[in-house]
Short mmCIF file of C-alpha atoms in Angstrom, two decimals:
data_model
loop_
_atom_site.label_atom_id
_atom_site.label_comp_id
_atom_site.label_asym_id
_atom_site.label_seq_id
_atom_site.Cartn_x
_atom_site.Cartn_y
_atom_site.Cartn_z
CA MET A 1396 24.40 5.24 33.47
CA ALA A 1397 22.99 4.00 30.19
CA LYS A 1398 21.35 0.59 30.11
CA HIS A 1399 22.32 0.02 26.47
CA LEU A 1400 24.60 1.86 24.03
CA LEU A 1401 24.27 1.09 20.33
CA LYS A 1402 27.25 2.57 18.46
CA ASN A 1403 28.88 2.77 15.02
CA GLY A 1404 25.65 2.66 13.08
CA ILE A 1405 23.63 4.60 10.55
CA ILE A 1406 20.69 6.19 12.36
CA VAL A 1407 17.62 7.08 10.30
CA THR A 1408 15.88 9.24 12.88
CA VAL A 1409 12.65 10.27 11.03
CA ASN A 1410 12.72 13.31 13.31
CA LYS A 1411 11.26 16.64 12.17
CA GLU A 1412 14.44 17.45 10.23
CA ARG A 1413 14.59 13.87 8.86
CA GLU A 1414 18.23 13.64 9.94
CA ILE A 1415 20.36 10.62 9.10
CA LEU A 1416 23.55 10.13 11.13
CA TYR A 1417 26.08 8.07 9.21
CA ASN A 1418 28.32 7.33 12.19
CA GLY A 1419 25.85 7.53 15.02
CA ALA A 1420 24.98 6.05 18.37
CA ILE A 1421 21.95 5.80 20.64
CA ALA A 1422 21.97 5.54 24.44
CA ILE A 1423 18.98 3.93 26.16
CA GLU A 1424 18.04 4.46 29.80
CA GLY A 1425 15.07 2.50 31.09
CA ASN A 1426 12.59 2.24 28.25
CA LYS A 1427 13.50 5.53 26.57
CA ILE A 1428 16.11 7.02 24.27
CA ALA A 1429 18.40 9.11 26.48
CA ASP A 1430 20.84 10.40 23.88
CA ILE A 1431 21.58 10.39 20.15
CA GLY A 1432 24.72 11.68 18.50
CA GLU A 1433 28.03 10.98 16.86
CA SER A 1434 29.34 7.58 17.85
CA GLY A 1435 32.70 8.75 19.22
CA GLU A 1436 31.09 11.34 21.48
CA LEU A 1437 28.52 8.97 22.95
CA GLU A 1438 31.05 6.17 23.35
CA GLU A 1439 33.17 8.50 25.49
CA LYS A 1440 30.14 9.78 27.39
CA TYR A 1441 28.68 6.35 28.22
CA LYS A 1442 31.76 4.29 29.03
CA ASP A 1443 29.89 2.62 31.88
CA ALA A 1444 26.91 1.44 29.80
CA GLU A 1445 25.60 -1.92 31.00
CA LYS A 1446 25.43 -3.30 27.46
CA VAL A 1447 27.25 -2.09 24.35
CA THR A 1448 26.27 -3.17 20.85
CA ASP A 1449 28.75 -2.40 18.09
CA LEU A 1450 26.53 -2.08 15.02
CA GLY A 1451 29.45 -2.16 12.60
CA GLY A 1452 27.61 -0.07 10.02
CA LYS A 1453 24.15 -1.58 10.47
CA VAL A 1454 21.18 0.76 10.18
CA LEU A 1455 18.79 1.78 12.96
CA PHE A 1456 15.22 2.65 11.99
CA PRO A 1457 12.28 3.55 14.26
CA GLY A 1458 10.11 0.53 15.00
CA PHE A 1459 7.46 -0.07 12.35
CA VAL A 1460 3.80 0.51 13.28
CA ASN A 1461 1.27 -1.86 11.73
CA THR A 1462 -2.13 -0.19 12.03
CA HIS A 1463 -4.38 -3.01 10.84
CA ASN A 1464 -4.47 -6.77 11.24
CA HIS A 1465 -6.68 -9.77 11.96
CA LEU A 1466 -4.25 -12.07 13.73
CA PHE A 1467 -6.58 -15.07 13.85
CA GLN A 1468 -6.26 -15.21 10.06
CA THR A 1469 -2.61 -16.27 10.18
CA LEU A 1470 -3.99 -19.82 10.44
CA LEU A 1471 -5.74 -19.35 7.08
CA LYS A 1472 -2.85 -18.39 4.78
CA GLY A 1473 -3.39 -19.68 1.27
CA LEU A 1474 -6.97 -20.84 1.76
CA GLY A 1475 -8.59 -17.79 0.14
CA ASP A 1476 -6.43 -17.40 -2.93
CA ASP A 1477 -7.99 -16.20 -6.18
CA MET A 1478 -11.56 -15.80 -4.91
CA VAL A 1479 -14.11 -13.03 -5.03
CA LEU A 1480 -15.02 -11.68 -1.61
CA LYS A 1481 -18.29 -13.58 -1.12
CA ASP A 1482 -16.56 -16.92 -1.80
CA TRP A 1483 -13.60 -15.89 0.37
CA LEU A 1484 -16.01 -15.33 3.26
CA ALA A 1485 -18.28 -18.31 2.67
CA THR A 1486 -15.72 -21.04 2.00
CA MET A 1487 -13.04 -20.15 4.47
CA THR A 1488 -13.24 -17.07 6.69
CA PHE A 1489 -16.65 -17.58 8.31
CA PRO A 1490 -16.24 -21.38 8.75
CA ALA A 1491 -12.96 -20.70 10.55
CA ALA A 1492 -14.28 -17.78 12.59
CA THR A 1493 -17.23 -19.77 13.92
CA ASN A 1494 -14.89 -22.51 15.20
CA LEU A 1495 -12.19 -20.42 16.86
CA THR A 1496 -11.05 -21.25 20.39
CA PRO A 1497 -8.92 -19.14 22.73
CA ASP A 1498 -5.95 -21.41 22.01
CA ASP A 1499 -6.44 -20.96 18.26
CA CYS A 1500 -6.29 -17.19 18.76
CA TYR A 1501 -3.19 -17.46 20.92
CA GLN A 1502 -1.36 -19.71 18.45
CA ALA A 1503 -2.38 -17.50 15.53
CA ALA A 1504 -1.30 -14.32 17.31
CA MET A 1505 2.06 -15.84 18.27
CA LEU A 1506 2.69 -16.80 14.65
CA GLY A 1507 1.54 -13.46 13.24
CA CYS A 1508 3.41 -11.35 15.77
CA MET A 1509 6.60 -13.37 15.32
CA GLU A 1510 6.48 -12.88 11.56
CA GLY A 1511 5.78 -9.22 12.22
CA ILE A 1512 8.75 -8.90 14.56
CA HIS A 1513 10.99 -10.48 11.93
CA SER A 1514 9.84 -7.72 9.56
CA GLY A 1515 10.49 -4.95 12.10
CA ILE A 1516 6.97 -4.44 13.46
CA THR A 1517 7.15 -3.17 17.04
CA THR A 1518 3.53 -1.97 17.35
CA MET A 1519 0.71 -4.23 16.21
CA VAL A 1520 -2.96 -3.19 15.94
CA ASP A 1521 -5.18 -6.27 15.93
CA TYR A 1522 -8.83 -6.06 14.87
CA MET A 1523 -10.70 -9.04 16.28
CA TYR A 1524 -14.19 -8.93 14.80
CA PRO A 1525 -15.52 -12.53 15.17
CA HIS A 1526 -16.51 -13.78 18.62
CA ASN A 1527 -18.23 -17.15 18.71
CA ARG A 1528 -17.43 -17.66 22.41
CA GLY A 1529 -15.69 -15.92 25.28
CA GLY A 1530 -11.96 -15.67 25.81
CA LEU A 1531 -10.83 -15.15 22.21
CA SER A 1532 -9.56 -11.65 22.97
CA ASP A 1533 -7.51 -12.91 25.89
CA GLY A 1534 -5.66 -15.37 23.67
CA VAL A 1535 -4.43 -12.58 21.41
CA ILE A 1536 -3.47 -10.32 24.30
CA LYS A 1537 -1.53 -13.16 25.96
CA ALA A 1538 0.59 -13.44 22.82
CA PHE A 1539 1.27 -9.69 22.89
CA LYS A 1540 2.46 -10.01 26.48
CA ASP A 1541 4.51 -13.16 25.94
CA LEU A 1542 6.42 -11.64 23.02
CA GLY A 1543 6.89 -8.18 24.53
CA ILE A 1544 5.45 -6.41 21.50
CA ARG A 1545 3.50 -3.14 21.73
CA GLY A 1546 -0.04 -4.43 21.14
CA ILE A 1547 -3.26 -2.51 20.51
CA PHE A 1548 -6.21 -4.88 20.66
CA GLY A 1549 -9.34 -3.77 18.83
CA ARG A 1550 -12.43 -5.53 20.19
CA GLY A 1551 -14.75 -6.01 17.23
CA CYS A 1552 -18.34 -7.11 16.86
CA MET A 1553 -21.28 -7.66 14.51
CA ASN A 1554 -24.98 -7.71 15.30
CA ALA A 1555 -26.63 -7.17 11.90
CA ALA A 1556 -26.57 -8.02 8.18
CA GLU A 1557 -27.31 -11.73 8.25
CA ASN A 1558 -29.05 -11.01 4.94
CA PHE A 1559 -25.67 -9.84 3.60
CA GLY A 1560 -23.95 -13.07 4.59
CA VAL A 1561 -22.77 -12.43 8.17
CA HIS A 1562 -22.76 -15.80 9.91
CA PRO A 1563 -25.13 -15.87 12.92
CA GLY A 1564 -22.53 -17.84 14.87
CA ILE A 1565 -20.34 -14.74 15.19
CA MET A 1566 -23.08 -12.19 15.86
CA GLN A 1567 -23.51 -10.81 19.39
CA GLN A 1568 -26.06 -8.73 21.23
CA LYS A 1569 -25.14 -5.17 22.22
CA GLU A 1570 -25.28 -5.90 25.97
CA ALA A 1571 -22.87 -8.84 25.69
CA VAL A 1572 -20.44 -6.78 23.61
CA GLU A 1573 -20.49 -3.87 26.04
CA GLU A 1574 -19.95 -6.15 29.03
CA ASP A 1575 -16.92 -7.83 27.47
CA LEU A 1576 -15.56 -4.55 26.14
CA ARG A 1577 -15.60 -3.01 29.61
CA ARG A 1578 -13.97 -6.15 31.02
CA LEU A 1579 -11.14 -5.83 28.53
CA PHE A 1580 -10.62 -2.13 29.30
CA GLU A 1581 -10.61 -2.73 33.06
CA THR A 1582 -8.32 -5.76 32.81
CA TYR A 1583 -5.78 -4.87 30.14
CA HIS A 1584 -5.89 -1.21 29.02
CA ASN A 1585 -2.51 0.51 29.53
CA THR A 1586 -1.00 -2.54 31.24
CA GLU A 1587 2.50 -3.97 30.68
CA ASN A 1588 4.11 -0.57 31.22
CA GLY A 1589 1.58 0.92 28.82
CA ARG A 1590 2.41 -1.48 25.97
CA ILE A 1591 -1.06 -3.08 25.89
CA LYS A 1592 -4.01 -0.92 24.92
CA ILE A 1593 -7.64 -1.69 24.16
CA TRP A 1594 -9.50 -0.10 21.26
CA VAL A 1595 -12.98 -0.48 19.80
CA ALA A 1596 -13.30 -2.07 16.34
CA PRO A 1597 -16.76 -2.81 14.87
CA ALA A 1598 -16.38 -5.09 11.86
CA ALA A 1599 -18.12 -2.66 9.51
CA MET A 1600 -20.78 0.02 9.53
CA TRP A 1601 -23.12 -2.27 7.57
CA SER A 1602 -22.75 -5.19 10.00
CA ASN A 1603 -23.78 -3.25 13.10
CA THR A 1604 -26.96 -1.47 14.13
CA ARG A 1605 -26.97 2.23 14.94
CA ASP A 1606 -27.47 1.64 18.67
CA MET A 1607 -24.49 -0.72 18.70
CA LEU A 1608 -22.30 1.87 16.99
CA GLU A 1609 -23.46 4.61 19.36
CA MET A 1610 -22.65 2.43 22.38
CA LEU A 1611 -19.20 1.59 21.00
CA TRP A 1612 -18.36 5.25 20.42
CA ALA A 1613 -19.54 6.19 23.93
CA VAL A 1614 -17.34 3.51 25.53
CA THR A 1615 -14.39 4.56 23.35
CA ASN A 1616 -14.55 8.10 24.65
CA GLU A 1617 -15.27 7.07 28.22
CA TYR A 1618 -11.91 5.27 28.29
CA LYS A 1619 -10.18 7.94 26.13
CA SER A 1620 -9.29 5.28 23.61
CA GLY A 1621 -9.36 4.73 19.84
CA PHE A 1622 -12.00 3.57 17.35
CA THR A 1623 -11.12 1.74 14.13
CA VAL A 1624 -13.45 0.49 11.40
CA HIS A 1625 -13.36 -0.76 7.81
CA ILE A 1626 -14.60 2.04 5.56
CA SER A 1627 -15.35 1.89 1.82
CA GLU A 1628 -13.10 -1.09 1.18
CA THR A 1629 -15.35 -2.04 -1.74
CA PRO A 1630 -18.44 -0.52 -3.36
CA PHE A 1631 -20.42 -3.17 -1.46
CA ASP A 1632 -19.45 -1.57 1.89
CA ARG A 1633 -21.03 1.69 0.81
CA GLU A 1634 -24.11 0.07 -0.75
CA ALA A 1635 -24.80 -2.28 2.18
CA THR A 1636 -24.44 0.52 4.72
CA ALA A 1637 -26.85 2.66 2.70
CA ALA A 1638 -29.32 -0.23 2.59
CA LEU A 1639 -29.24 -0.64 6.39
CA HIS A 1640 -28.72 2.94 7.55
CA GLY A 1641 -29.75 5.19 4.68
CA LYS A 1642 -26.26 6.62 4.24
CA VAL A 1643 -22.96 5.28 2.91
CA ASP A 1644 -20.44 4.24 5.55
CA ALA A 1645 -18.22 7.34 5.57
CA GLU A 1646 -21.24 9.66 5.78
CA LEU A 1647 -22.76 7.53 8.55
CA LEU A 1648 -19.68 8.12 10.70
CA GLU A 1649 -20.32 11.86 10.61
CA ASP A 1650 -24.08 11.45 11.05
CA ILE A 1651 -23.60 9.45 14.28
CA GLY A 1652 -20.76 11.72 15.42
CA ILE A 1653 -18.01 9.12 15.20
CA VAL A 1654 -15.41 11.66 14.14
CA GLY A 1655 -12.16 12.98 15.51
CA PRO A 1656 -8.43 12.27 15.71
CA ASN A 1657 -9.03 8.99 17.54
CA VAL A 1658 -10.91 7.47 14.57
CA LEU A 1659 -8.84 5.22 12.29
CA MET A 1660 -10.55 4.32 9.01
CA VAL A 1661 -9.28 1.18 7.27
CA HIS A 1662 -8.86 0.55 3.51
CA CYS A 1663 -10.77 3.58 2.16
CA CYS A 1664 -10.36 2.42 -1.46
CA HIS A 1665 -13.57 4.11 -2.59
CA LEU A 1666 -13.66 7.36 -0.64
CA THR A 1667 -15.11 10.34 -2.49
CA GLU A 1668 -13.76 13.89 -2.45
CA ARG A 1669 -16.45 14.72 0.13
CA ASP A 1670 -15.37 11.79 2.32
CA MET A 1671 -11.76 12.90 2.22
CA GLU A 1672 -12.72 16.47 3.09
CA MET A 1673 -14.58 15.10 6.10
CA ALA A 1674 -11.53 13.09 7.19
CA LYS A 1675 -9.35 16.17 6.92
CA LYS A 1676 -11.88 18.35 8.77
CA TYR A 1677 -11.94 16.07 11.81
CA ASP A 1678 -8.30 14.88 11.62
CA MET A 1679 -9.45 11.30 11.13
CA LYS A 1680 -6.72 8.81 10.27
CA VAL A 1681 -6.41 6.18 7.52
CA SER A 1682 -4.82 2.71 7.48
CA HIS A 1683 -3.68 1.80 3.96
CA ASN A 1684 -3.59 -1.96 3.28
CA VAL A 1685 -2.12 -2.26 -0.18
CA CYS A 1686 -1.42 -6.03 -0.26
CA SER A 1687 -4.92 -6.92 0.89
CA ASN A 1688 -6.49 -4.41 -1.48
CA MET A 1689 -4.67 -6.02 -4.40
CA TYR A 1690 -5.21 -9.62 -3.22
CA LEU A 1691 -8.99 -9.18 -3.01
CA SER A 1692 -9.16 -6.81 -6.01
CA SER A 1693 -10.79 -4.22 -3.77
CA GLY A 1694 -9.35 -1.24 -5.61
CA VAL A 1695 -6.64 1.37 -5.28
CA ALA A 1696 -7.01 3.76 -2.34
CA PRO A 1697 -6.51 7.42 -3.32
CA VAL A 1698 -3.52 7.78 -1.01
CA PRO A 1699 -1.60 10.44 -2.98
CA GLU A 1700 -4.75 12.59 -2.97
CA MET A 1701 -5.18 12.05 0.78
CA LEU A 1702 -1.59 13.03 1.44
CA ARG A 1703 -1.92 16.19 -0.63
CA MET A 1704 -4.98 17.11 1.45
CA GLY A 1705 -3.01 16.61 4.67
CA ILE A 1706 -4.78 13.43 5.81
CA ASN A 1707 -2.60 11.17 7.97
CA VAL A 1708 -2.12 7.79 6.27
CA SER A 1709 -0.43 4.76 7.84
CA LEU A 1710 0.25 1.16 6.76
CA GLY A 1711 -1.51 -2.09 7.65
CA VAL A 1712 -0.55 -5.62 6.63
CA ASP A 1713 -4.18 -6.75 7.19
CA GLY A 1714 -5.10 -10.34 8.02
CA ALA A 1715 -2.99 -13.09 6.49
CA ALA A 1716 -6.09 -14.57 4.83
CA SER A 1717 -6.06 -11.58 2.46
CA ASN A 1718 -2.31 -11.07 2.21
CA ASN A 1719 -0.67 -14.45 2.95
CA ALA A 1720 2.00 -12.59 4.91
CA GLN A 1721 2.58 -10.33 7.90
CA ASP A 1722 5.61 -8.72 6.31
CA MET A 1723 6.00 -4.95 6.68
CA VAL A 1724 9.13 -4.88 4.51
CA GLU A 1725 7.24 -6.42 1.60
CA LEU A 1726 4.30 -4.12 2.25
CA MET A 1727 6.44 -0.99 2.00
CA LYS A 1728 7.69 -1.91 -1.47
CA PHE A 1729 4.21 -2.74 -2.76
CA THR A 1730 2.91 0.56 -1.38
CA ALA A 1731 5.48 2.55 -3.30
CA LEU A 1732 5.07 0.62 -6.53
CA GLN A 1733 1.27 0.56 -6.63
CA HIS A 1734 0.90 4.31 -6.49
CA LYS A 1735 3.67 4.96 -8.99
CA VAL A 1736 2.03 2.76 -11.61
CA ASN A 1737 -1.51 3.86 -10.79
CA THR A 1738 -0.67 7.56 -11.19
CA LEU A 1739 2.01 7.12 -13.88
CA ASN A 1740 4.10 9.36 -11.65
CA PRO A 1741 7.25 7.99 -9.98
CA LEU A 1742 7.13 10.80 -7.41
CA SER A 1743 3.59 10.05 -6.23
CA MET A 1744 5.04 7.76 -3.57
CA THR A 1745 8.73 7.92 -2.61
CA ALA A 1746 10.75 5.54 -0.48
CA GLU A 1747 11.08 8.23 2.17
CA LYS A 1748 7.32 8.79 2.33
CA VAL A 1749 6.68 5.07 2.63
CA LEU A 1750 9.03 4.92 5.62
CA GLU A 1751 7.14 7.83 7.17
CA LEU A 1752 3.85 5.95 6.68
CA ALA A 1753 5.36 2.94 8.47
CA THR A 1754 6.81 4.93 11.38
CA ILE A 1755 5.85 8.46 12.43
CA ASP A 1756 2.57 8.51 10.50
CA GLY A 1757 1.70 5.12 11.97
CA ALA A 1758 2.42 6.52 15.42
CA ARG A 1759 0.07 9.46 14.71
CA ALA A 1760 -2.61 7.03 13.54
CA VAL A 1761 -2.66 5.39 16.98
CA GLY A 1762 -2.26 8.63 18.93
CA MET A 1763 1.29 7.88 20.06
CA GLU A 1764 3.41 10.28 17.98
CA ASP A 1765 4.84 11.82 21.17
CA GLU A 1766 6.08 8.40 22.32
CA ILE A 1767 7.08 6.33 19.27
CA GLY A 1768 7.54 6.62 15.50
CA SER A 1769 10.93 8.34 15.39
CA LEU A 1770 14.32 8.02 17.05
CA GLU A 1771 14.46 11.08 19.31
CA VAL A 1772 15.56 11.79 22.84
CA GLY A 1773 12.71 11.16 25.28
CA LYS A 1774 10.79 8.75 23.06
CA LYS A 1775 10.30 5.06 23.77
CA ALA A 1776 13.19 2.93 22.55
CA ASP A 1777 11.32 1.01 19.83
CA ILE A 1778 14.10 0.30 17.33
CA VAL A 1779 14.75 -1.88 14.28
CA ILE A 1780 18.29 -3.05 13.45
CA PHE A 1781 18.85 -3.57 9.72
CA ASP A 1782 21.91 -5.42 8.38
CA PRO A 1783 22.38 -5.10 4.60
CA LEU A 1784 25.04 -7.83 4.63
CA GLU A 1785 22.48 -10.50 5.52
CA SER A 1786 21.19 -10.63 1.95
CA PRO A 1787 22.73 -9.97 -1.47
CA LYS A 1788 19.47 -8.24 -2.37
CA ALA A 1789 20.45 -5.33 -0.10
CA ILE A 1790 23.99 -4.90 -1.47
CA PRO A 1791 25.26 -2.43 -2.44
CA MET A 1792 23.57 -0.06 -0.03
CA HIS A 1793 23.99 3.53 -1.17
CA ASN A 1794 20.94 5.04 0.52
CA PRO A 1795 19.56 3.20 3.58
CA VAL A 1796 15.91 4.22 3.14
CA SER A 1797 15.88 3.20 -0.52
CA THR A 1798 17.54 -0.10 0.35
CA LEU A 1799 14.95 -0.84 3.05
CA VAL A 1800 11.95 -0.09 0.85
CA TYR A 1801 13.08 -1.46 -2.51
CA SER A 1802 15.91 -3.93 -1.93
CA SER A 1803 15.49 -5.87 1.29
CA SER A 1804 13.82 -8.85 2.92
CA LEU A 1805 13.06 -10.31 6.35
CA LYS A 1806 16.64 -11.58 6.53
CA ASN A 1807 17.92 -8.00 6.77
CA ILE A 1808 15.97 -7.30 9.97
CA THR A 1809 18.34 -8.76 12.55
CA GLY A 1810 17.33 -6.96 15.75
CA VAL A 1811 14.23 -5.44 17.34
CA LEU A 1812 13.87 -3.49 20.56
CA VAL A 1813 10.53 -2.58 22.16
CA ASP A 1814 10.36 -0.34 25.21
CA GLY A 1815 14.13 -0.55 25.47
CA GLU A 1816 14.10 -4.36 25.71
CA THR A 1817 15.72 -6.51 23.03
CA ILE A 1818 13.04 -8.90 21.83
CA MET A 1819 14.97 -10.10 18.76
CA GLU A 1820 18.76 -10.34 18.50
CA ASP A 1821 20.87 -11.72 15.66
CA GLY A 1822 17.67 -12.73 13.89
CA ILE A 1823 16.41 -14.82 16.81
CA ILE A 1824 13.32 -13.93 18.86
CA LYS A 1825 14.41 -14.08 22.48
CA LYS A 1826 10.99 -14.45 24.07
CA VAL A 1827 10.48 -18.06 22.96
CA ALA A 1828 12.67 -21.08 23.60
CA ASP A 1829 12.36 -22.52 20.10
CA GLU A 1830 10.83 -20.58 17.19
CA LYS A 1831 10.33 -23.70 15.07
CA GLU A 1832 8.35 -25.33 17.83
CA VAL A 1833 5.96 -22.35 17.83
CA TYR A 1834 5.60 -22.72 14.06
CA ARG A 1835 4.94 -26.47 14.37
CA SER A 1836 2.23 -25.78 16.95
CA ALA A 1837 0.65 -23.17 14.67
CA GLN A 1838 0.60 -25.64 11.76
CA LYS A 1839 -1.13 -28.28 13.91
CA CYS A 1840 -3.59 -25.68 15.12
CA ALA A 1841 -4.34 -24.56 11.55
CA ASP A 1842 -4.89 -28.15 10.44
CA SER A 1843 -7.28 -28.74 13.34
CA LEU A 1844 -9.21 -25.52 12.65
CA CYS A 1845 -9.70 -26.52 9.01
CA GLU A 1846 -11.03 -29.92 10.07
CA ARG A 1847 -13.41 -28.39 12.61
CA GLY A 1848 -14.61 -25.83 10.08
CA LYS A 1849 -14.83 -28.39 7.26
CA ILE A 1850 -12.57 -26.19 5.12
CA THR A 1851 -11.55 -28.38 2.19
CA ASN A 1852 -9.61 -25.94 -0.03
CA ARG A 1853 -6.30 -27.44 1.03
CA ARG A 1854 -3.89 -30.20 0.06
CA GLU A 1855 -5.70 -32.73 -2.14
CA GLY A 1856 -8.90 -30.67 -1.97
CA HIS A 1857 -7.34 -27.58 -3.54
CA PRO A 1858 -8.18 -27.32 -7.26
CA TRP A 1859 -5.81 -25.99 -9.88
CA ASN A 1860 -7.06 -22.48 -10.53
CA PHE A 1861 -6.97 -21.83 -14.25
CA TYR A 1862 -6.68 -18.32 -15.65
CA GLN A 1863 -10.04 -16.85 -16.70
#
């Protein structure tokens, strides 16, 4: 007997044949997809389904996979606008990071994950690099568990580069990092029916010593986990790494031996041809963060070139301090448009490829392509329900993938299932009693963090930024 039958919908499978069923249905048993087919056939076959959802022409997409984030930064939206990176760090990010509490991280993660769920994100990779005290990781993971999202928590660290501006209040010794990292693996890794996973996430190659990086890679492989790191986001990342280690960041990865399909490189705006050949050689993955790259003027990642070389690229919203949103729908449109205009070629990034980056390629980036990323029998039931009628922007809908990428908004995402459980229905997140109350708590938390960090670029203290 099926637990849940979703019928009379358009199913964008993103399977190997890229099939779209225009009058389809999906049957869910437990946490997996048990059957996919024509609606009439499945309706007859699963008459005794515990729950039946008549989609009435709504669209089902695979759950979106966000491969890069800094959830604590959701409390900092709008505080880093129109700044160069050194000012962005000095006036806002580091003052906030050095004052974070476990409750701050929980409130921030609840806010960020809820916005993500509203945009169809079912898998969230968080990259928590600042640790001024213990327990910050646990706050983020608690939010993952409370909301029922598929959460990959990357435990980050820094122990070098004070001369490059890293605040000493968020630097940690190697022994303390290893101890906490092992605690997180032993406590949380593969818990919640496998939905919670722990990864390793050093802030950058230039902000960690070689022995720290070697320890992190050893622990990653001991637990058969993943390793993610910012690589060549800006020319500074390459120059600072060369100053500390004698090699640019991408080359240092290979020199240490941090290579393989479980390595996820983030940003990669300034990779060289040699760097990309290395990524292809070792099947290393890339997280493309187009909104953040534009917001901070970091550069344009050579994504079309990577794709032509066969490198797996996925999408990341990045932290809200360098995006001001956690919106995967918005991100997909920007991804398509940036590469069209940068290459002067409208085919350099299609709507269909963008959807692949957000789904099956995202699943490959986190080593879960056999479990999520497409709507296929036997895979986990991570599903997005899209209703074009919820917004005039999405009408008329002639092609569902085009409508999603170019003509939609958060309002069109009306339902989300993770692991076969409905975590959002009719636009309402079911795991919290009152969404607005969560948002009010996050606002109070953000106000308090700014006061504790003496961050003044807000309200009356925010200057009018004139064009230069």
